[in-house]
Coordinates of C-alpha atoms in Angstrom, one line a residue:
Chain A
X1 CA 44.9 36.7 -9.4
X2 CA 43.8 33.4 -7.9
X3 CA 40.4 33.3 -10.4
X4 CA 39.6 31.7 -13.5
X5 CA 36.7 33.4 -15.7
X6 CA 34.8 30.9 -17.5
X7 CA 32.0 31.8 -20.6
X8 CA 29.8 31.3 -21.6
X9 CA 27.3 30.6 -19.0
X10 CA 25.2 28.5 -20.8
X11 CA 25.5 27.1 -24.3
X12 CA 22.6 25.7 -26.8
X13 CA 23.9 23.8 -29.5
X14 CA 22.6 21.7 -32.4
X15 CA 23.7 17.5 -32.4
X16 CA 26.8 17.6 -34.6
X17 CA 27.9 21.5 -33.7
X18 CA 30.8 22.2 -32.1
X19 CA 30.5 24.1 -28.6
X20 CA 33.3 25.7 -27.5
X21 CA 33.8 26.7 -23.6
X22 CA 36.4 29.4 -22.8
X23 CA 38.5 30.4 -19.8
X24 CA 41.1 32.8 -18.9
X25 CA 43.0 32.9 -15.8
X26 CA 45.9 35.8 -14.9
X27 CA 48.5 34.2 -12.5
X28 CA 51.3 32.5 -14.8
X29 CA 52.3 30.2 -12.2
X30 CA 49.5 27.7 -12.8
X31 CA 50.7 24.7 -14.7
X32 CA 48.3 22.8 -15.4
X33 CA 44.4 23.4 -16.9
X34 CA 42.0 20.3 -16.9
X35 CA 38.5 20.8 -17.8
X36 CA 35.5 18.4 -15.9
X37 CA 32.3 17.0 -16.9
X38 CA 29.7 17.1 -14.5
X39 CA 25.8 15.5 -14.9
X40 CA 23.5 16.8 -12.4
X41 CA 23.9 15.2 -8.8
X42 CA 27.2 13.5 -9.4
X43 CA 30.5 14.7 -8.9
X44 CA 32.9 16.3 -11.7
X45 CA 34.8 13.9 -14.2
X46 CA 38.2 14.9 -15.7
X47 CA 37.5 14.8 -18.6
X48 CA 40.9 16.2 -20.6
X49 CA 43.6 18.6 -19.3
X50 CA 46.8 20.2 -20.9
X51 CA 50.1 21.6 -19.5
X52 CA 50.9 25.3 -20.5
X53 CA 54.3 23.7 -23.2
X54 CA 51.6 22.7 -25.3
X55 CA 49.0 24.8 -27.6
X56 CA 46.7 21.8 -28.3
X57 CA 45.3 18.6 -26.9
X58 CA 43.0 15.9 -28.6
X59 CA 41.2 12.9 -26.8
X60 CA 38.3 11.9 -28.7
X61 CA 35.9 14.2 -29.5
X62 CA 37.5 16.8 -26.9
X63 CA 40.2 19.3 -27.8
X64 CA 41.9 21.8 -25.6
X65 CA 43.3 25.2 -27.2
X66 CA 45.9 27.0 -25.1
X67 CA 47.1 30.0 -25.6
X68 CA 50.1 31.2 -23.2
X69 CA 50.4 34.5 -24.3
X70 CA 47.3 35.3 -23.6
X71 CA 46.4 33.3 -20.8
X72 CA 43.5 31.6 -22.4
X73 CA 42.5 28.0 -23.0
X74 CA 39.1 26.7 -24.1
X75 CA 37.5 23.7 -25.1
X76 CA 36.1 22.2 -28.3
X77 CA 33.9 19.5 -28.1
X78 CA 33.7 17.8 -31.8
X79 CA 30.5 16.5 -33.2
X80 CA 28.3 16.9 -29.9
X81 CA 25.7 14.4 -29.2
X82 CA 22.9 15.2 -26.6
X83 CA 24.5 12.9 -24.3
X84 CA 27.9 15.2 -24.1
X85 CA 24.8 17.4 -21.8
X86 CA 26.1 18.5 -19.0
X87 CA 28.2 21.4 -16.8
X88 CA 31.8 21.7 -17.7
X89 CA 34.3 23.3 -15.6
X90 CA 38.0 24.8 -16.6
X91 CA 40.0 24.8 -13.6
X92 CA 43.9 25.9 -12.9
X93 CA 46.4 24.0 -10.8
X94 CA 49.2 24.9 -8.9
X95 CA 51.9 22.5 -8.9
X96 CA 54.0 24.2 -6.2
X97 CA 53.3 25.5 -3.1
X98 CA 49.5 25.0 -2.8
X99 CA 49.0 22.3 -5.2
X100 CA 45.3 23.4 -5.1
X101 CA 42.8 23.8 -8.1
X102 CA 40.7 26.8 -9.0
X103 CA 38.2 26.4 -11.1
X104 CA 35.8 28.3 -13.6
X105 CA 32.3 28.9 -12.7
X106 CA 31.0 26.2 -15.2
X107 CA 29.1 25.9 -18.4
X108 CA 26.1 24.5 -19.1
X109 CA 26.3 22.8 -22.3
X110 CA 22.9 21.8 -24.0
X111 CA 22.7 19.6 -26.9
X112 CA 19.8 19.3 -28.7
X113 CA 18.8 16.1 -30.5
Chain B
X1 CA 35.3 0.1 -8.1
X2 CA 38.6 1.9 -6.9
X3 CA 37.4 5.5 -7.4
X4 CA 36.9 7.8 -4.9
X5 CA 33.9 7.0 -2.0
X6 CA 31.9 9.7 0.1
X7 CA 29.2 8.6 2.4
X8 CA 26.4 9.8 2.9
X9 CA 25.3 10.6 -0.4
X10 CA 22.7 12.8 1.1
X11 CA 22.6 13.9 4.6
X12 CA 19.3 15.9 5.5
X13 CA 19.8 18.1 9.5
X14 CA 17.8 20.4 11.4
X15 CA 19.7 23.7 12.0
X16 CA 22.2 23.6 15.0
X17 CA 23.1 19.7 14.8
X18 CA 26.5 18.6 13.9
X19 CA 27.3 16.6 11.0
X20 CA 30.4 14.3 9.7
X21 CA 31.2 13.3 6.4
X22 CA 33.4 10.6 5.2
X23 CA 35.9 10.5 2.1
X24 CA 37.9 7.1 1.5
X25 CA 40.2 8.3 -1.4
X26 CA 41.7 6.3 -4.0
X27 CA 44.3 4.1 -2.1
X28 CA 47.6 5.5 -3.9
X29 CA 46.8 9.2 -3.9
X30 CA 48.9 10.9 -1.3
X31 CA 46.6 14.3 -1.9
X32 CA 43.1 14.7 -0.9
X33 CA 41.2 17.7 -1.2
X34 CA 37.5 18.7 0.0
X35 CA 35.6 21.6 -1.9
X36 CA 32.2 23.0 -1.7
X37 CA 29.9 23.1 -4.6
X38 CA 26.6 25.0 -4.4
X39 CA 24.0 25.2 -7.3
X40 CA 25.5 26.9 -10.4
X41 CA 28.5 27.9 -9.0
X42 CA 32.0 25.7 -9.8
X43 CA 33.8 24.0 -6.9
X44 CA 35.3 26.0 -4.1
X45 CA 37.9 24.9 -2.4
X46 CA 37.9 24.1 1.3
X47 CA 41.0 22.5 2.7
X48 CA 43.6 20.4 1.0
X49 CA 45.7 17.1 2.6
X50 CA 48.9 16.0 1.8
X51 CA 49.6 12.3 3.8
X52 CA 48.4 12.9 7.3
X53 CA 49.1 16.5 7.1
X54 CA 46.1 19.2 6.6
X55 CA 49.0 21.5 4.5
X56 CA 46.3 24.7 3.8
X57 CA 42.8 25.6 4.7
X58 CA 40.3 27.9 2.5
X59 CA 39.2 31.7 4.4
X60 CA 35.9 29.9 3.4
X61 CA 35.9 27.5 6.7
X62 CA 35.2 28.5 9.4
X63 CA 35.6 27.1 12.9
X64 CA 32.7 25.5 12.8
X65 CA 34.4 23.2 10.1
X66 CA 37.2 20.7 10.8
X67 CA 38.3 18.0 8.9
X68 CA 41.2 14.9 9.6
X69 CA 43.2 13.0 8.0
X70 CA 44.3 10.2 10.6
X71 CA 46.9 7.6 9.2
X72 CA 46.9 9.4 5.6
X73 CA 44.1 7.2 4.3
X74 CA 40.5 8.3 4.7
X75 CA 39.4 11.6 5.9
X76 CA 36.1 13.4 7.4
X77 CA 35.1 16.8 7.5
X78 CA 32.5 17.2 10.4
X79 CA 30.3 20.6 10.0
X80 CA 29.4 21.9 14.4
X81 CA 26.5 24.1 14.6
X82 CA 25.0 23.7 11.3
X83 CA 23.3 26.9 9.9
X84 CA 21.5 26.8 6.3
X85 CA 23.9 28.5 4.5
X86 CA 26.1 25.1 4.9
X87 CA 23.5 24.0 2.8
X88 CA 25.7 22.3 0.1
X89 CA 27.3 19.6 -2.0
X90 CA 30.2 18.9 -0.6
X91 CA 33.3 17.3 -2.7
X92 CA 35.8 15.1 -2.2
X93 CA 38.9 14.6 -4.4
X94 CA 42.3 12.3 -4.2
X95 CA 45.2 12.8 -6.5
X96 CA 48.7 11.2 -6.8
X97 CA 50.6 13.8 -9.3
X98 CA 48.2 16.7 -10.7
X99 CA 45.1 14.6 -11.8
X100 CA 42.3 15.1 -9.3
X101 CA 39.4 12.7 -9.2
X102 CA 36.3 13.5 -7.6
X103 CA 33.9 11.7 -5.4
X104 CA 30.0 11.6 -5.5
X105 CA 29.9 14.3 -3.5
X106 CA 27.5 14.4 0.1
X107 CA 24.2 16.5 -0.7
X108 CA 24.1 18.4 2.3
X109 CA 20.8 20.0 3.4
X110 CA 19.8 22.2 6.6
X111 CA 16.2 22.9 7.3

């Protein structure tokens, strides 16, 4: 109940396609999804996150679906550049209680020039 | 820079020799959290700290691992015995409400 399934594993795009990354998680009482960025040998970035009151997010080039219903959210990544290459993880927080995250097991997202 | 500092960045042991690791948050965040990240695999969680207080602690560590918290401000988590299967990147994170920034991260490698 504590996981979040991420996919795909890996991802090969085309510059300008849109990748999307999706997750699903089964315990309701997380309340808030972020996704990170992570290059190889550094640590994740936040890089966008939404609140379960809310079906979509925009920041840039980024967009978060949620779906509560069906306790799925993903990630759309507008126009992608080679430079958006990189692992991206979903994660789950719990705001009460444990106030821990749980996160996906990452994508890595290839964007070819 | 006001982000979130680990040191070392890489830490290279022999098998049996203790290690410490260092995480000076970011100076507001009342929340710091250490994970373990090893290759391909997301972020696992290790043990979380609220203030001075070490509030929960992941099955994952064993009690070979500790970590601290003194005076709510920077923390460590010192590995005893290392073995190679600590063989890791180890994360640091600080947040204040539910946004959690991440270190660097300490490369961690046992031979």
């Amino acid at each position: 109940q504590q996981q979040v399934k991420q996919s795909p594993q890996s991802l090969i795009v085309q510059k300008g396609g849109i990748p999307i990354i999706n997750c699903a998680y089964e315990n309701t009482a997380f309340d808030y999804f972020p996704w990170y960025q992570q290059f190889p040998g550094k640590g994740p970035a936040l890089l966008i996150a939404i609140r379960p009151d809310v079906s979509e997010k925009k920041e840039g080039r980024f967009t978060i679906s949620f779906n509560k219903s069906a306790k799925q959210f993903s990630l759309h990544i507008m126009d992608s550049q080679p430079g958006d290459s990189a692992t991206y993880f979903c994660a789950a927080y719990l705001g009460s209680g444990t106030y821990k995250y749980i996160f996906g097991t990452g994508t890595r997202l290839k964007v070819l020039a | 820079d006001t982000g979130v500092s680990q040191n070392p960045r890489h830490k290279i042991t022999k098998r049996g020799q203790n290690v410490t690791f260092r995480c000076d948050p970011i100076s507001e965040h009342n929340r710091l959290y250490w994970y373990r990240q090893t290759l391909g695999q997301g972020p696992e969680f290790l043990t979380y700290f609220q203030n001075e207080a070490q509030l929960e602690k992941s099955r994952l560590l064993s009690d070979r691992f500790s970590a601290e918290r003194p005076k709510g401000s920077f923390s460590t988590l010192e590995i005893q015995r290392t073995e190679q299967g600590d063989s890791a990147m180890y994360l640091c994170a600080s947040s204040l409400l539910a946004e959690a920034f991440f270190g660097q991260g300490t490369r961690l490698t046992v031979v």
